[in-house]
Coordinates of C-alpha atoms in Angstrom, one line a residue:
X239 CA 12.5 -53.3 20.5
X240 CA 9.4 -53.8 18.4
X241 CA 7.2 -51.8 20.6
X242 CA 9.3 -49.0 20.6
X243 CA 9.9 -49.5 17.0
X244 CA 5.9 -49.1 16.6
X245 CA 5.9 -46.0 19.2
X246 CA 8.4 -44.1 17.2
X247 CA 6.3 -44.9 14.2
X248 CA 3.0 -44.0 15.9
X249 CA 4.9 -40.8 16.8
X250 CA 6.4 -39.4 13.7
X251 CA 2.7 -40.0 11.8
X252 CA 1.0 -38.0 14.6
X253 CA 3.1 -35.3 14.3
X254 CA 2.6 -35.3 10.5
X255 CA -1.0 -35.0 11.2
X256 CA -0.4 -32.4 13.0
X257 CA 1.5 -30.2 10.7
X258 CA 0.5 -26.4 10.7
X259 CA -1.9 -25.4 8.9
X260 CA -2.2 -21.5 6.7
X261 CA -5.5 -20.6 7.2
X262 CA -4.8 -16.6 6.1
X263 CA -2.0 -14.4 4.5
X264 CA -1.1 -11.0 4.7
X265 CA 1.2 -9.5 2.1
X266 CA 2.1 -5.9 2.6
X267 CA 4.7 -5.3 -0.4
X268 CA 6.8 -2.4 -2.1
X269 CA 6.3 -1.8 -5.2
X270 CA 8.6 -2.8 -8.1
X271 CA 11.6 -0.6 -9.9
X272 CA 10.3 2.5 -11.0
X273 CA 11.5 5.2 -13.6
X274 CA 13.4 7.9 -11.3
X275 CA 12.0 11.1 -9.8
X276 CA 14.9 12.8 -10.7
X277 CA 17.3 13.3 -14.1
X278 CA 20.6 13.9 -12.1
X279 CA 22.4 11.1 -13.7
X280 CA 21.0 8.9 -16.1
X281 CA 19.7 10.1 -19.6
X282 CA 16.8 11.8 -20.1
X283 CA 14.0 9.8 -22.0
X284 CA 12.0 11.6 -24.7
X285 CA 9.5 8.9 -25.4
X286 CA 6.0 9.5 -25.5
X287 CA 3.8 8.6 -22.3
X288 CA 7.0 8.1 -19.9
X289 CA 6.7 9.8 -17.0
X290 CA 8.6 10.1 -13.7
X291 CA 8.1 7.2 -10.8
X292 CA 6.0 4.8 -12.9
X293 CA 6.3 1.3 -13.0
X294 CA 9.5 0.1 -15.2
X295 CA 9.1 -2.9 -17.3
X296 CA 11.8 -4.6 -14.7
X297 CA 9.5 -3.8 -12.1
X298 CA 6.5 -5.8 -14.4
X299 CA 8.4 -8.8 -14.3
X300 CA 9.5 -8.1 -10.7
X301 CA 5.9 -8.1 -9.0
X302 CA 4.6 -10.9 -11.7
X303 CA 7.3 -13.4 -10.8
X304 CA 6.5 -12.7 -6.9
X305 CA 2.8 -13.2 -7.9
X306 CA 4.3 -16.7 -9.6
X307 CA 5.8 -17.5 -6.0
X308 CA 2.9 -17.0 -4.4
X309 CA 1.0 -19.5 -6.5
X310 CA 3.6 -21.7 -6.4
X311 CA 3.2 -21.2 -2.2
X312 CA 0.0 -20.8 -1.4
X313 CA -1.9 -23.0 -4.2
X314 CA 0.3 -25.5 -5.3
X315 CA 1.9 -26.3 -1.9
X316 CA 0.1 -25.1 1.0
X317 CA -3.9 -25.3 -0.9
X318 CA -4.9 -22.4 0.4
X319 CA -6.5 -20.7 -3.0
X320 CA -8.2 -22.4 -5.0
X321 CA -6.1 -22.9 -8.3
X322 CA -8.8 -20.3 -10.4
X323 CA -9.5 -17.2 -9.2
X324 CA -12.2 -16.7 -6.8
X325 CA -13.4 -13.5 -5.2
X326 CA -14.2 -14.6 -1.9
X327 CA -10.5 -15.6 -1.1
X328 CA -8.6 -12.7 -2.0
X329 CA -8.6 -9.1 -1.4
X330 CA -5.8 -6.4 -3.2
X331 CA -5.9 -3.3 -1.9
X332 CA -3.2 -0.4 -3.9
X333 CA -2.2 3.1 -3.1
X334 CA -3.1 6.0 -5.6
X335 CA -0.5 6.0 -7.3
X336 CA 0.3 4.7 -10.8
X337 CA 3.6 2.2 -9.5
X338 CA 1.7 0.7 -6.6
X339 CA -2.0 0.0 -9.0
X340 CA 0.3 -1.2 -11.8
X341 CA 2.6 -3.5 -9.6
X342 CA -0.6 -5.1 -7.8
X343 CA -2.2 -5.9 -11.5
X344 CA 1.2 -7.8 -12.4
X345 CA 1.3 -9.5 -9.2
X346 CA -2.2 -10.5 -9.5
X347 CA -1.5 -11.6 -13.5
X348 CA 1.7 -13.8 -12.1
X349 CA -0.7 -15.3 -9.3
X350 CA -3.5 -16.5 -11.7
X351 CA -1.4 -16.6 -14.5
X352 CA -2.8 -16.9 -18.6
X353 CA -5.3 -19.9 -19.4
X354 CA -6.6 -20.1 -15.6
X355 CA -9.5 -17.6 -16.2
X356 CA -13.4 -18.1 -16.4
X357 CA -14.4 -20.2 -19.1
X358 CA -18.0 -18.9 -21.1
X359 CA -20.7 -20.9 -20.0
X360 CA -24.0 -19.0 -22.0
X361 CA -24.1 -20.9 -25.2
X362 CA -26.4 -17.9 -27.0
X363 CA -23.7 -15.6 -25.7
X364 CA -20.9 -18.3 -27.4
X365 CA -22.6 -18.7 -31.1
X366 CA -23.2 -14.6 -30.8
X367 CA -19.0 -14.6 -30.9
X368 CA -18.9 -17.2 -33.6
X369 CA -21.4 -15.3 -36.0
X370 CA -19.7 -12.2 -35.3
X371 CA -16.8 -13.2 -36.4
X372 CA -18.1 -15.1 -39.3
X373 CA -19.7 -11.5 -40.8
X374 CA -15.8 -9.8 -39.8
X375 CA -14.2 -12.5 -42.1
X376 CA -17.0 -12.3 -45.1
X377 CA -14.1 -11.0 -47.2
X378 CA -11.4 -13.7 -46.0
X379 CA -10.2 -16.2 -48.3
X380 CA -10.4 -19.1 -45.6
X381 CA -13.3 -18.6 -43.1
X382 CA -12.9 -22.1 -42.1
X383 CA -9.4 -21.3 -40.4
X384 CA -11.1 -18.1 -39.0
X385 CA -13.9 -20.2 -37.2
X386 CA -11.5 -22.6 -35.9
X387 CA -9.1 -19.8 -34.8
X388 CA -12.6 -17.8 -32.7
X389 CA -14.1 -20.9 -31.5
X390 CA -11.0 -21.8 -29.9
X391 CA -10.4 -18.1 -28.7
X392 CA -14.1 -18.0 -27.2
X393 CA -13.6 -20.9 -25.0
X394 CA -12.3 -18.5 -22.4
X395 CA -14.1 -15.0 -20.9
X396 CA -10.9 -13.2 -22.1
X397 CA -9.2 -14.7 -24.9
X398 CA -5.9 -16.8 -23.2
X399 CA -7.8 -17.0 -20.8
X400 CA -7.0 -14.3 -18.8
X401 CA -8.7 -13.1 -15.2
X402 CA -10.1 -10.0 -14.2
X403 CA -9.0 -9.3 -10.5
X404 CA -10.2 -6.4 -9.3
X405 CA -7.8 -4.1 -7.2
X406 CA -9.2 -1.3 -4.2
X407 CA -7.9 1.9 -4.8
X408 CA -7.8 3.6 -1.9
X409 CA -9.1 7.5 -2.1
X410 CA -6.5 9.9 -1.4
X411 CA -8.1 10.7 2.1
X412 CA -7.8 7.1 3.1
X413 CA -4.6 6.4 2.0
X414 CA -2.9 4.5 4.4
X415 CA -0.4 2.8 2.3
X416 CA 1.0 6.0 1.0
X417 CA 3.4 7.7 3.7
X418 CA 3.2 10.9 1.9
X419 CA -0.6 12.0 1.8
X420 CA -1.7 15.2 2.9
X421 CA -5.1 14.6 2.5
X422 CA -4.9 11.5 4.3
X423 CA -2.8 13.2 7.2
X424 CA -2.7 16.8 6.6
X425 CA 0.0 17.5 9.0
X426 CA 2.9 15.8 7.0
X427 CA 4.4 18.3 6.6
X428 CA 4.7 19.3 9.8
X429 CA 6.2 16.3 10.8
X430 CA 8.6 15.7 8.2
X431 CA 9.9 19.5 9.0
X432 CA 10.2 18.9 12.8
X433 CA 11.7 15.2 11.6
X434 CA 14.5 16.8 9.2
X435 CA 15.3 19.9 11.2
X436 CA 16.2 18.4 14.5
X437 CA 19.1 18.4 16.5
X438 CA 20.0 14.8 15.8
X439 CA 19.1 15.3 12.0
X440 CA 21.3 18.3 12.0
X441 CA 23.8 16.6 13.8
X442 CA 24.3 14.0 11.0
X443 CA 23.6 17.1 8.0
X444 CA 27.5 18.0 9.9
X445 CA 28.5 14.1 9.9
X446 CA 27.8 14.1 6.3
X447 CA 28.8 17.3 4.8
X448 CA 31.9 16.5 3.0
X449 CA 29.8 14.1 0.8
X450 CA 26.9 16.5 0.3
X451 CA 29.4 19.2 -0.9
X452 CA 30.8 16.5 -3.3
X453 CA 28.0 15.7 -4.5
X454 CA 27.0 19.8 -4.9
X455 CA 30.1 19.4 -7.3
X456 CA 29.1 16.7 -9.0
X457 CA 25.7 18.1 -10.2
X458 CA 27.1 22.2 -10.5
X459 CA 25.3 23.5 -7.7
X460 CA 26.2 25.5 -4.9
X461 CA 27.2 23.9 -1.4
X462 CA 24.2 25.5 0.6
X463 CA 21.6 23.9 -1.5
X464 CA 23.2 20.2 -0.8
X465 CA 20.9 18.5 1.5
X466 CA 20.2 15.0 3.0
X467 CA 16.6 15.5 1.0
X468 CA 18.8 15.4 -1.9
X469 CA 21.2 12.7 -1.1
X470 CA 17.7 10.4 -0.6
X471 CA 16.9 11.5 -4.1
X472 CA 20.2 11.2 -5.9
X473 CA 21.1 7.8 -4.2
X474 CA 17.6 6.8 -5.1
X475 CA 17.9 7.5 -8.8
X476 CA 21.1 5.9 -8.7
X477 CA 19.5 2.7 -7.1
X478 CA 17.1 3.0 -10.5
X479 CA 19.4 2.9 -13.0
X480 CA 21.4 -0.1 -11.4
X481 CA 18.3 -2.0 -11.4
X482 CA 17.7 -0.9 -15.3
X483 CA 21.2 -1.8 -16.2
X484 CA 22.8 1.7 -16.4
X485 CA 25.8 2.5 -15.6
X486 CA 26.6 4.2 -12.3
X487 CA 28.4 7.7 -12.4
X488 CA 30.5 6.5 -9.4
X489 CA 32.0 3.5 -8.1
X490 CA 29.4 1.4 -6.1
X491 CA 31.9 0.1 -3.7
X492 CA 33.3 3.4 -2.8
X493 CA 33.0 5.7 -0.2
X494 CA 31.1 8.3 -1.5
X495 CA 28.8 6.1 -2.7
X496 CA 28.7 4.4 0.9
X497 CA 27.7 7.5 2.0
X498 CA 24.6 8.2 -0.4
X499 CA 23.4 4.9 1.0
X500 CA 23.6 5.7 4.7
X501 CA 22.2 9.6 3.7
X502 CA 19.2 7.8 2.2
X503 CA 18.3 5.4 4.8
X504 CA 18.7 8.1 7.4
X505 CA 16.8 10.7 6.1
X506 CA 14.5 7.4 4.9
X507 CA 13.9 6.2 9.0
X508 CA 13.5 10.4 10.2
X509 CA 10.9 11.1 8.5
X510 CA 8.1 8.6 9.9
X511 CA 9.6 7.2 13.1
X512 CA 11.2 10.3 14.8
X513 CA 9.3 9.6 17.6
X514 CA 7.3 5.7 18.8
X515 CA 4.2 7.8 18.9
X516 CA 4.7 8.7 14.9
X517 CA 5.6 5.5 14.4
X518 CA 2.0 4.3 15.9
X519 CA 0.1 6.5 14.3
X520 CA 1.4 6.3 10.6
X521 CA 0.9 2.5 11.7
X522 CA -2.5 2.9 13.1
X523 CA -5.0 2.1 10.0
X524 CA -2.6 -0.3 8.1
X525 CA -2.6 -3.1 11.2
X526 CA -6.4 -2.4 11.9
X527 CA -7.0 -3.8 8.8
X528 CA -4.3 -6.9 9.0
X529 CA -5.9 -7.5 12.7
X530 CA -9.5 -7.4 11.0
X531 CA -8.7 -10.1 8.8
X532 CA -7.2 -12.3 11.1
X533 CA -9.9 -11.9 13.6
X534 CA -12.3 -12.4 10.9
X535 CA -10.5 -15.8 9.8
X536 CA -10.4 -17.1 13.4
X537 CA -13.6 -16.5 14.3
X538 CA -15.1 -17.8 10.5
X539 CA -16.8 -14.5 9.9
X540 CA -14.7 -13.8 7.1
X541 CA -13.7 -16.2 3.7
X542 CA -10.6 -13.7 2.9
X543 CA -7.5 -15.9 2.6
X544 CA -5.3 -13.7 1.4
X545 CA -5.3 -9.9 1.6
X546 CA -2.3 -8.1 -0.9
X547 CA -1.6 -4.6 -0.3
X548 CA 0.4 -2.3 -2.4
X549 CA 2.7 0.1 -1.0
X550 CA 5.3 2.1 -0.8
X551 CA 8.9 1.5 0.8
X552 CA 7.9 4.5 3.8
X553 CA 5.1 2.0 5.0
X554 CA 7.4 -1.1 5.3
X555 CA 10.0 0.6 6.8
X556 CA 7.5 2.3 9.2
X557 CA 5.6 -1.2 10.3
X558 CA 9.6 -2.9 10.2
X559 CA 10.9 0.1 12.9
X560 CA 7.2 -0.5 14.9
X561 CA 7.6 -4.2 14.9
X562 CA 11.4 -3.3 16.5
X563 CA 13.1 -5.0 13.2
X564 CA 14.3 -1.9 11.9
X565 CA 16.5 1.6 13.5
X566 CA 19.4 3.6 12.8
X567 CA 21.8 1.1 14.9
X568 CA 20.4 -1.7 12.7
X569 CA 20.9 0.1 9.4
X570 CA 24.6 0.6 10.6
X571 CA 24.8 -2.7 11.3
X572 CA 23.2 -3.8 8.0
X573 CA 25.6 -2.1 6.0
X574 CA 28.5 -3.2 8.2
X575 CA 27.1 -6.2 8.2
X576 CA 27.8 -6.3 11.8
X577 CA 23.9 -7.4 13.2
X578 CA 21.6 -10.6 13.2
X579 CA 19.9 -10.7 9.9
X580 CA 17.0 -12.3 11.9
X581 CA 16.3 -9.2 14.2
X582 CA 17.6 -6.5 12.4
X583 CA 16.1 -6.0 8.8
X584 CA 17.5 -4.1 5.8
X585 CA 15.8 -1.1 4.1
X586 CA 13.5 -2.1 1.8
X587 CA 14.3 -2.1 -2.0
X588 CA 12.3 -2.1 -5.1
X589 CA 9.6 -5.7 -4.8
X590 CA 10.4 -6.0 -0.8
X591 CA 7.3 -7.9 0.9
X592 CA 6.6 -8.8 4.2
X593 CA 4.1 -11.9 5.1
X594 CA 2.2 -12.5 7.5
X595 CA 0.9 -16.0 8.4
X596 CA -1.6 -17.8 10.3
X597 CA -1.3 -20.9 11.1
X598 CA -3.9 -23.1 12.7
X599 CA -2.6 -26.3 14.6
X600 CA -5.1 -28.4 16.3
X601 CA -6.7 -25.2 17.3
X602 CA -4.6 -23.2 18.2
X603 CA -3.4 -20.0 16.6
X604 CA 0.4 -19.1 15.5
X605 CA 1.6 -16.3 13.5
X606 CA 4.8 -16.7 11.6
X607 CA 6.4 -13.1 10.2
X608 CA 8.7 -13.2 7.2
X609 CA 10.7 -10.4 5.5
X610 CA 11.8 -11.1 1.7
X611 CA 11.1 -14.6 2.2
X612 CA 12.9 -14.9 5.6
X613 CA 11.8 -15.7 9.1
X614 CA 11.9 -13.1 11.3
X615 CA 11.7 -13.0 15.3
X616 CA 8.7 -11.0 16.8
X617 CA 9.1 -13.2 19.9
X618 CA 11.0 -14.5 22.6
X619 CA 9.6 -18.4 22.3
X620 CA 9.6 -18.5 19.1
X621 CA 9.5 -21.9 17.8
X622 CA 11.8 -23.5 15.5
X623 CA 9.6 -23.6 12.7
X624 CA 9.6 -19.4 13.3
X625 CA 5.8 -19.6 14.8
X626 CA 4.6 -17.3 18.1
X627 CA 1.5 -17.5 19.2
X628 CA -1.3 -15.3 17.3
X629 CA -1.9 -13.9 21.5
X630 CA 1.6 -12.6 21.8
X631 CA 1.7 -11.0 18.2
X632 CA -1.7 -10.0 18.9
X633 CA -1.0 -7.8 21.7
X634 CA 2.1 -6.7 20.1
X635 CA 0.2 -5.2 17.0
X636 CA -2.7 -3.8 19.2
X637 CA 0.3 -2.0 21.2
X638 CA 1.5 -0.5 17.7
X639 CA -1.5 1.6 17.3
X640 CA -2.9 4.5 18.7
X641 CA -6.7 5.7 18.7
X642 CA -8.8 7.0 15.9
X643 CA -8.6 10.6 18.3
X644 CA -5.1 10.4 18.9
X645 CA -4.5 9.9 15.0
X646 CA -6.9 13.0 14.5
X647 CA -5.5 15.1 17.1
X648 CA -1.5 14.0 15.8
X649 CA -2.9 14.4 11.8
X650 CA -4.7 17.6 12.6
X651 CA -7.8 16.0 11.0
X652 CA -11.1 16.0 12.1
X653 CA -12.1 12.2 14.3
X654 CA -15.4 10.9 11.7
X655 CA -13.8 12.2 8.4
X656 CA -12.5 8.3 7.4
X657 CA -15.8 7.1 7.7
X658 CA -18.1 9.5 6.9
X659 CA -16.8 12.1 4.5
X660 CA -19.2 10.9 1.6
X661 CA -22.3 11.4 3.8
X662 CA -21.1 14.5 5.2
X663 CA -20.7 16.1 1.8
X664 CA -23.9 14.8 1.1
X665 CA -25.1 16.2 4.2
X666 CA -23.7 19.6 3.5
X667 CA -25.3 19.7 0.1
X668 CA -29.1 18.7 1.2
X669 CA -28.6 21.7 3.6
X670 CA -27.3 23.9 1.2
X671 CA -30.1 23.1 -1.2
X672 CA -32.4 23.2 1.6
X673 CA -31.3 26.7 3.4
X674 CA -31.5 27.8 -0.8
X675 CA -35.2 27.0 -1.2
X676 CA -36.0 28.7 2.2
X677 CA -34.4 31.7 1.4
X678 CA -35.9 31.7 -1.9
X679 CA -39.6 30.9 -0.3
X680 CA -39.5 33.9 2.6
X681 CA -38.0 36.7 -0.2
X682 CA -40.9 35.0 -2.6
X683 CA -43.3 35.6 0.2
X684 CA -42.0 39.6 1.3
X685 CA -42.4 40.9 -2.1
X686 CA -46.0 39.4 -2.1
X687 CA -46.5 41.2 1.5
X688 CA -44.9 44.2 0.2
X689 CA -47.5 44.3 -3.1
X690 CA -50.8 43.7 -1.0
X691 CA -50.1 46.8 1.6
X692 CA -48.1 49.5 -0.3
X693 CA -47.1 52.7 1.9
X694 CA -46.8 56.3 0.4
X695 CA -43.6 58.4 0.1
X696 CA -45.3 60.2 2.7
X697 CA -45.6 57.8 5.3
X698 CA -42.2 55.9 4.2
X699 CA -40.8 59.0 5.2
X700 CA -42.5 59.5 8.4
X701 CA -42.0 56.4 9.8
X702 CA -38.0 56.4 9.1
X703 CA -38.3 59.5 11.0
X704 CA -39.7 58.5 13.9
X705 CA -38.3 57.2 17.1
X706 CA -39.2 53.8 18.9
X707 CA -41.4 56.1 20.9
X708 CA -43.4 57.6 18.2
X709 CA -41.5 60.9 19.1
X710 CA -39.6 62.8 16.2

């Protein structure tokens, strides 16, 4: 009894030992409740410097409380960041657009929060900040409050001690994380055309008339120009004013409204993942770079442990539909709620993030996937604990991509542009300078020619006259 007493001991310590370990994260997130594109329904804002689809205030608090989650995660918990900010750990990468840059700075700001910035270190540099401030306050009464008040402000880089995290902006031509660039696929609008006017898309336009005509009479328009394009954008807006407390021109738990939700995710799903092969491409760049940094971290060539990318609700519900956690039959079931939460995801809304963990255990690799916080299942054997081995999801993300040509030839883009677009405009213009000093040297050179052997009228004449032969 005793030995097996110490065996059951021996056993539940070793398996403590043993507990998984996060060595990386991967968080590829929507970004937070935005202003609407569209003036439909709610009231029209005349303040200065609001414009459409920006970040809301909610959607502040939104992405800086998910930034407090993650330190509460990921430092506090699992030790993977260090508890003050350092460079080498953590990579944010935004689209160009003002929502996504503005929700990655508050999720960055909840993440290394007030007080846990840089602290001065140069003395010279600290007394410069107290005399400075002693000439500002030559007229106060009380420079002695003043002094106390900067000396206890100068501790800290930033006063409150505030960090500086920088944030990648990717350039409009490679923009991977927004579903909508032209420059970064120029035939998108190709393929949301051939996506919104096909049969099946047309087949559901029929499905869904009666509610597109309704909603023609709602906003004084004529039937014809009541499309699923504008469903998406008038259930969208809708979905912004709920989330900034405004009341709702119709009855959320109606049909019509029903309706606008099923319109949207539709027309939502069609336009990046007709086809698996759109799917794979529109996929292609955004897992190349997860897969770098998990390659990186296994093999110890990279000290990124944690990579934050800011997106847009077109790129999670592209990877969710390539990662076969997301189609029309499971957005059906999600709003019937007739499906298993655990295979079949729900459309993104405003703040949605999935993770993406490695997890090291005695040497061996395991990813774990979670959607808003919640295991999902990318494999067959996955364990209870959620993990499948990094192999199995490895292969499963390589199969979600297609080739650098392949994304060309679908993108109508030329192969090299991604990588060397810089040097070939720098290229272009050392030609062009160089083809302009040429020209310039050989006319230069003529006119000199011309001066030293000067022909006659005469003989001008006579030789535009004559024939190759020298006959008349």
């Amino acid at each position: 009894m005793r030995r097996r007493l110490i065996f059951v001991c021996f056993l539940a310590l070793t398996l403590l030992l043993i507990r998984a370990e996060v060595i990386y994260v991967a968080q590829i997130g929507r970004h937070g409740s935005k202003l609407s594109k569209t003036r439909y329904f709610a009231p029209k804002s005349d303040e200065p410097g609001v414009f459409r689809e920006q970040l809301s205030m909610n959607g502040m608090r939104e992405q800086y409380i998910l930034g407090s989650y993650l330190r509460e995660r990921y430092i506090i918990e699992e030790k993977l960041l260090s508890e003050t900010y350092n460079p080498a750990e953590l990579k944010i990468v935004a689209s160009d657009t003002p929502r996504t840059i503005s929700s990655a700075y508050a999720l960055a700001t909840g993440l290394y929060p007030p007080a846990t910035g840089p602290v001065l270190s140069n003395e010279l540099l600290y007394e410069e900040e107290i005399s400075l401030t002693n000439r500002s306050s030559e007229n106060n009464e009380s420079s002695d409050n003043n002094n106390t008040t900067v000396k206890q402000q100068a501790d800290w880089a930033i006063p409150g001690g505030f960090n500086a995290i920088p944030v990648k902006i990717l350039s409009a031509e490679d923009d991977f994380l927004d579903g909508y660039s032209q420059k970064y696929c120029p035939a998108e609008l190709e393929i949301q055309y051939a996506a919104a006017h096909s049969n099946k898309t047309m087949e559901f336009t029929n499905e869904m008339r009666p509610t597109l005509n309704q909603l023609a009479a709602m906003l004084n328009i004529s039937e014809d120009k009541a499309d699923l394009q504008l469903g998406l954008f008038a259930y969208g807006e809708m979905v912004v004013m709920e989330a900034e407390g405004l009341p709702l021109p119709v009855d959320k738990n109606g049909s019509f409204y029903k309706n606008l939700s099923r319109i949207s995710g539709y027309y939502t799903l069609c336009i990046h993942t007709a086809t698996p092969q759109i799917v794979r491409v529109f996929n292609t760049h955004l897992i190349q770079s997860v897969l770098e940094e998990l390659e990186g971290r296994i093999n110890g060539e990279s000290n990124v442990k944690m990579s934050l990318y800011a997106t847009h609700n077109i790129n999670q519900v592209t990877l969710l539909v390539g990662l076969g956690l997301l189609s029309l039959e499971c957005l059906d079931g999600t709003l019937s709620q007739n499906t298993d939460i655990n295979t079949c995801a729900e459309l993104p809304k405003f703040s949605a993030f999935m993770t993406i963990e490695l997890h090291n255990i005695t040497g061996k690799y395991y990813i774990k996937f979670l959607y808003n916080n919640k295991v999902r299942r990318l494999c067959e054997n996955m364990t209870s604990d959620g993990l499948c081995s990094y192999e199995t999801i490895r292969t499963k993300l390589i199969n979600g991509m297609v080739s650098e040509s392949e994304f060309s030839r679908v993108c109508k883009r030329l192969p090299t542009s991604r990588v060397i677009s810089k040097f070939t405009l720098t290229m272009i213009h050392a030609a062009f300078v160089a083809g302009a000093i040429t020209f310039l040297t050989l006319s230069v050179l003529i006119c000199q020619k011309k001066k030293r052997s000067p022909l006659s009228e005469h003989d001008s004449l006579q030789l535009i006259e004559l024939n190759p032969n020298g006959q008349p």
